[in-house]
Structure formats: C-alpha cells, structure tokens
Amino acid sequence: MKQEHLNSIRAFNRFYTKLLGVLNKYYLESEFGLPEVRIIQDVYLHPDRSSKDISSELNMDKGLLSRLLKQLEQKGYICRKGTERDSRMGLINLTQKGCEIYHRLNAAANQSVEEIFAHLNDNQLQKIINSMDFIYNTMNEKEKNLAVKKVALHVPSDNLRPPDNLWFRHLYNLKTKEPIMQPLFLFQ
C-alpha cells in the first residue's frame, strides 16, 4: 500500500474518532467507556452468548473483556448462567438494570448521530450513507478471510524502557496463514 493511502486512511480514522468522541474516558455522557458500551450493546442484541463469542464478535482482548464483564456483573448490569452441558460456561445476559442502561445509551447514540450530521442536507447525508455502506460492505467481505493477530517483536535497544516487546497487528489470510500486509502500529 502506498504511504499516501496509509496517511489518508489514518487521518480519516483520527478525524472520525475525534468527531464521535470515542477517545473520552466516558462515552455518550455515561459512566461507561466505549468498550463497556459495545459489550452492553452486544449482550442486548445477542442474549445467551459466551464471553468467547463476545470477544470474537468485538475483536476484544479476552483479558480486558473478562475484567469488564466482572465490573458490569458487580454493578448489576449483566448476569451469567451456566449451560446444561457445562455449569462453568456462563452465558451472559443483561439484567433489567442492564436493559434500561442499553436503552438509555441507544437513545444517547441516536441523539449524538443526529447532532453530528444535522448540518447536512438530504443529498449530502445520502452520499455519506452510501459511502459508509460501500466501506462496510467492502471491508466486511474482506474480513471474512482475515484475522487480526498480535505478534510480539523484540526490538533490541538500550534506549527503550521495559517492556521492550512492542505489539503490532498483522493481517493474515485465514486459508493460507500467510501475512498479506505489513505490520500496522496500534496507534493512529
């Protein structure tokens, strides 16, 4: 990929994350960060899901997900129930309190989107929606054949402070297990 293309994509990512306000500690003026909001949404839309399924759907680190699920459970937003096959395998659902929070967050997200795009006329809005649909459909088709993997790379240097293991994301073709892109840094 050409550097100018990388620069354009990364610049747009920085712009859009800023526009949406997802880098704030609390998202949508709630008590939650974006990861918690996405978990609550996923559990609402897909009840009786395992943490493994949630991790896979959100492409979220299992350790982080585990900590966030524990916090949400302690606050009474989610509950776990064992399966018939394995009582240790907890299926995750929202409690009544969790459902109320989901509806509040969903309304706040709708209001946020309306505010962000309110200045556009119908023609401009339709062009943006068409572009979003194109990006979603194109990348969603590609995602079916890709997996995001973390690879530890030891960088020997006296100037680095511990830990000197830096994490990069690599995209791999699931069928051939071959890397198909150069490493992508985790920061924008």
Tab-separated table of C-alpha atoms in Angstrom:
chain	number	residue	atom	x	y	z
A	1	MET	CA	0.000	0.000	0.000
A	2	LYS	CA	1.282	3.450	-0.860
A	3	GLN	CA	2.280	5.713	2.021
A	4	GLU	CA	-0.157	8.386	0.819
A	5	HIS	CA	-3.003	5.865	1.105
A	6	LEU	CA	-1.898	4.883	4.607
A	7	ASN	CA	-1.712	8.549	5.575
A	8	SER	CA	-5.202	9.246	4.214
A	9	ILE	CA	-6.772	6.286	5.999
A	10	ARG	CA	-5.089	7.118	9.281
A	11	ALA	CA	-6.013	10.806	9.007
A	12	PHE	CA	-9.650	9.870	8.446
A	13	ASN	CA	-9.540	7.468	11.427
A	14	ARG	CA	-8.191	10.267	13.647
A	15	PHE	CA	-10.853	12.687	12.379
A	16	TYR	CA	-13.750	10.267	12.837
A	17	THR	CA	-12.761	9.028	16.301
A	18	LYS	CA	-12.484	12.678	17.367
A	19	LEU	CA	-15.845	13.523	15.785
A	20	LEU	CA	-17.570	10.632	17.580
A	21	GLY	CA	-15.911	11.400	20.913
A	22	VAL	CA	-14.848	7.804	21.456
A	23	LEU	CA	-11.492	8.751	22.982
A	24	ASN	CA	-13.071	10.255	26.088
A	25	LYS	CA	-12.972	8.221	29.287
A	26	TYR	CA	-16.767	8.219	29.348
A	27	TYR	CA	-18.789	7.739	26.184
A	28	LEU	CA	-22.154	9.369	25.460
A	29	GLU	CA	-22.053	11.227	28.776
A	30	SER	CA	-22.452	7.932	30.606
A	31	GLU	CA	-20.476	6.149	33.289
A	32	PHE	CA	-19.045	3.824	30.621
A	33	GLY	CA	-16.178	3.891	28.180
A	34	LEU	CA	-16.707	2.708	24.612
A	35	PRO	CA	-15.620	-0.902	25.354
A	36	GLU	CA	-18.311	-1.263	28.046
A	37	VAL	CA	-20.929	0.319	25.778
A	38	ARG	CA	-20.090	-2.124	22.990
A	39	ILE	CA	-20.299	-5.066	25.409
A	40	ILE	CA	-23.696	-3.934	26.692
A	41	GLN	CA	-24.922	-3.499	23.117
A	42	ASP	CA	-23.621	-6.912	22.041
A	43	VAL	CA	-25.195	-8.693	25.007
A	44	TYR	CA	-28.515	-6.922	24.391
A	45	LEU	CA	-28.547	-7.813	20.693
A	46	HIS	CA	-27.256	-11.376	21.247
A	47	PRO	CA	-28.516	-12.788	24.577
A	48	ASP	CA	-27.150	-16.058	25.931
A	49	ARG	CA	-23.717	-15.502	24.475
A	50	SER	CA	-20.452	-16.786	25.918
A	51	SER	CA	-17.571	-14.456	26.677
A	52	LYS	CA	-15.636	-16.234	23.913
A	53	ASP	CA	-18.339	-15.272	21.393
A	54	ILE	CA	-18.385	-11.670	22.620
A	55	SER	CA	-14.592	-11.460	22.415
A	56	SER	CA	-14.670	-12.797	18.878
A	57	GLU	CA	-17.503	-10.515	17.733
A	58	LEU	CA	-15.915	-7.366	19.168
A	59	ASN	CA	-12.323	-8.408	18.423
A	60	MET	CA	-11.609	-7.605	22.066
A	61	ASP	CA	-8.760	-8.985	24.137
A	62	LYS	CA	-10.104	-11.795	26.348
A	63	GLY	CA	-8.362	-10.445	29.441
A	64	LEU	CA	-9.852	-6.975	29.022
A	65	LEU	CA	-13.269	-8.443	28.276
A	66	SER	CA	-13.094	-10.629	31.377
A	67	ARG	CA	-12.286	-7.623	33.601
A	68	LEU	CA	-15.053	-5.511	32.063
A	69	LEU	CA	-17.626	-8.310	32.347
A	70	LYS	CA	-16.710	-8.742	36.003
A	71	GLN	CA	-17.207	-5.000	36.620
A	72	LEU	CA	-20.535	-4.979	34.764
A	73	GLU	CA	-21.662	-8.018	36.754
A	74	GLN	CA	-20.648	-6.421	40.080
A	75	LYS	CA	-22.652	-3.312	39.159
A	76	GLY	CA	-25.690	-5.436	38.356
A	77	TYR	CA	-25.837	-4.813	34.593
A	78	ILE	CA	-25.182	-8.380	33.455
A	79	CYS	CA	-25.698	-11.868	34.826
A	80	ARG	CA	-24.233	-15.226	33.899
A	81	LYS	CA	-25.960	-18.566	33.853
A	82	GLY	CA	-24.434	-21.987	33.335
A	83	THR	CA	-25.262	-24.115	30.330
A	84	GLU	CA	-26.804	-27.575	30.518
A	85	ARG	CA	-23.572	-29.107	29.218
A	86	ASP	CA	-21.173	-27.170	31.454
A	87	SER	CA	-22.233	-25.175	34.514
A	88	ARG	CA	-18.867	-23.372	34.458
A	89	MET	CA	-19.525	-21.989	30.960
A	90	GLY	CA	-21.508	-18.857	31.691
A	91	LEU	CA	-23.932	-17.480	29.165
A	92	ILE	CA	-24.175	-13.737	29.529
A	93	ASN	CA	-27.355	-11.680	29.604
A	94	LEU	CA	-28.369	-8.194	30.632
A	95	THR	CA	-30.307	-7.741	33.839
A	96	GLN	CA	-33.331	-5.428	33.933
A	97	LYS	CA	-30.956	-2.675	35.054
A	98	GLY	CA	-28.670	-3.538	32.113
A	99	CYS	CA	-31.571	-3.359	29.641
A	100	GLU	CA	-32.536	0.064	30.982
A	101	ILE	CA	-28.941	1.245	30.528
A	102	TYR	CA	-28.861	-0.180	26.991
A	103	HIS	CA	-31.988	1.788	26.022
A	104	ARG	CA	-30.563	4.981	27.570
A	105	LEU	CA	-27.243	4.508	25.732
A	106	ASN	CA	-29.019	3.692	22.459
A	107	ALA	CA	-31.096	6.890	22.699
A	108	ALA	CA	-27.947	8.905	23.501
A	109	ALA	CA	-26.134	7.358	20.498
A	110	ASN	CA	-29.041	8.241	18.192
A	111	GLN	CA	-29.069	11.799	19.513
A	112	SER	CA	-25.293	12.072	19.041
A	113	VAL	CA	-25.523	10.905	15.418
A	114	GLU	CA	-28.346	13.371	14.755
A	115	GLU	CA	-26.258	16.227	16.189
A	116	ILE	CA	-23.141	15.274	14.222
A	117	PHE	CA	-24.970	15.111	10.872
A	118	ALA	CA	-27.667	17.782	11.473
A	119	HIS	CA	-25.965	20.378	9.281
A	120	LEU	CA	-26.173	18.192	6.154
A	121	ASN	CA	-28.960	18.349	3.613
A	122	ASP	CA	-30.670	15.120	2.476
A	123	ASN	CA	-28.459	14.777	-0.608
A	124	GLN	CA	-25.231	15.167	1.383
A	125	LEU	CA	-26.446	12.762	4.048
A	126	GLN	CA	-27.370	10.149	1.441
A	127	LYS	CA	-23.901	10.439	-0.143
A	128	ILE	CA	-22.265	9.859	3.236
A	129	ILE	CA	-24.538	6.892	3.970
A	130	ASN	CA	-23.779	5.410	0.535
A	131	SER	CA	-20.053	5.831	1.206
A	132	MET	CA	-20.410	4.193	4.618
A	133	ASP	CA	-22.350	1.316	3.057
A	134	PHE	CA	-19.630	0.880	0.450
A	135	ILE	CA	-16.879	0.824	3.080
A	136	TYR	CA	-18.839	-1.552	5.307
A	137	ASN	CA	-19.708	-3.968	2.526
A	138	THR	CA	-16.211	-3.933	1.041
A	139	MET	CA	-14.411	-4.386	4.359
A	140	ASN	CA	-16.975	-6.855	5.731
A	141	GLU	CA	-16.411	-9.132	2.734
A	142	LYS	CA	-12.643	-8.860	3.231
A	143	GLU	CA	-12.988	-9.530	6.975
A	144	LYS	CA	-14.415	-12.973	6.269
A	145	ASN	CA	-10.964	-14.026	5.007
A	146	LEU	CA	-8.839	-12.135	7.517
A	147	ALA	CA	-7.922	-12.464	11.154
A	148	VAL	CA	-6.148	-9.917	13.308
A	149	LYS	CA	-3.181	-11.410	15.115
A	150	LYS	CA	-0.849	-9.862	17.654
A	151	VAL	CA	2.794	-10.671	17.183
A	152	ALA	CA	5.468	-9.892	19.760
A	153	LEU	CA	8.516	-8.300	18.233
A	154	HIS	CA	11.628	-7.945	20.350
A	155	VAL	CA	13.363	-4.681	19.500
A	156	PRO	CA	16.876	-4.630	20.982
A	157	SER	CA	17.732	-1.125	22.055
A	158	ASP	CA	19.346	0.454	25.071
A	159	ASN	CA	17.062	3.476	24.662
A	160	LEU	CA	13.813	1.558	25.265
A	161	ARG	CA	12.439	1.217	28.743
A	162	PRO	CA	10.824	-2.073	29.772
A	163	PRO	CA	8.779	-3.606	28.359
A	164	ASP	CA	10.691	-3.653	25.119
A	165	ASN	CA	8.266	-6.059	23.476
A	166	LEU	CA	6.212	-3.968	21.095
A	167	TRP	CA	2.914	-5.239	19.732
A	168	PHE	CA	1.933	-4.854	16.121
A	169	ARG	CA	-1.108	-6.070	14.248
A	170	HIS	CA	-0.677	-8.266	11.234
A	171	LEU	CA	-3.416	-9.355	8.893
A	172	TYR	CA	-3.328	-12.990	7.866
A	173	ASN	CA	-5.209	-14.864	5.220
A	174	LEU	CA	-7.140	-17.475	7.193
A	175	LYS	CA	-6.932	-20.022	4.381
A	176	THR	CA	-3.199	-19.846	3.635
A	177	LYS	CA	-1.980	-18.477	7.017
A	178	GLU	CA	0.241	-16.091	5.061
A	179	PRO	CA	0.682	-12.439	6.037
A	180	ILE	CA	-0.921	-10.169	3.473
A	181	MET	CA	0.005	-6.721	4.779
A	182	GLN	CA	2.890	-5.039	6.509
A	183	PRO	CA	2.576	-4.561	10.298
A	184	LEU	CA	0.146	-1.863	11.371
A	185	PHE	CA	1.017	0.087	14.509
A	186	LEU	CA	-1.708	0.091	17.141
A	187	PHE	CA	-1.687	3.881	17.410
A	188	GLN	CA	-3.034	6.372	14.920
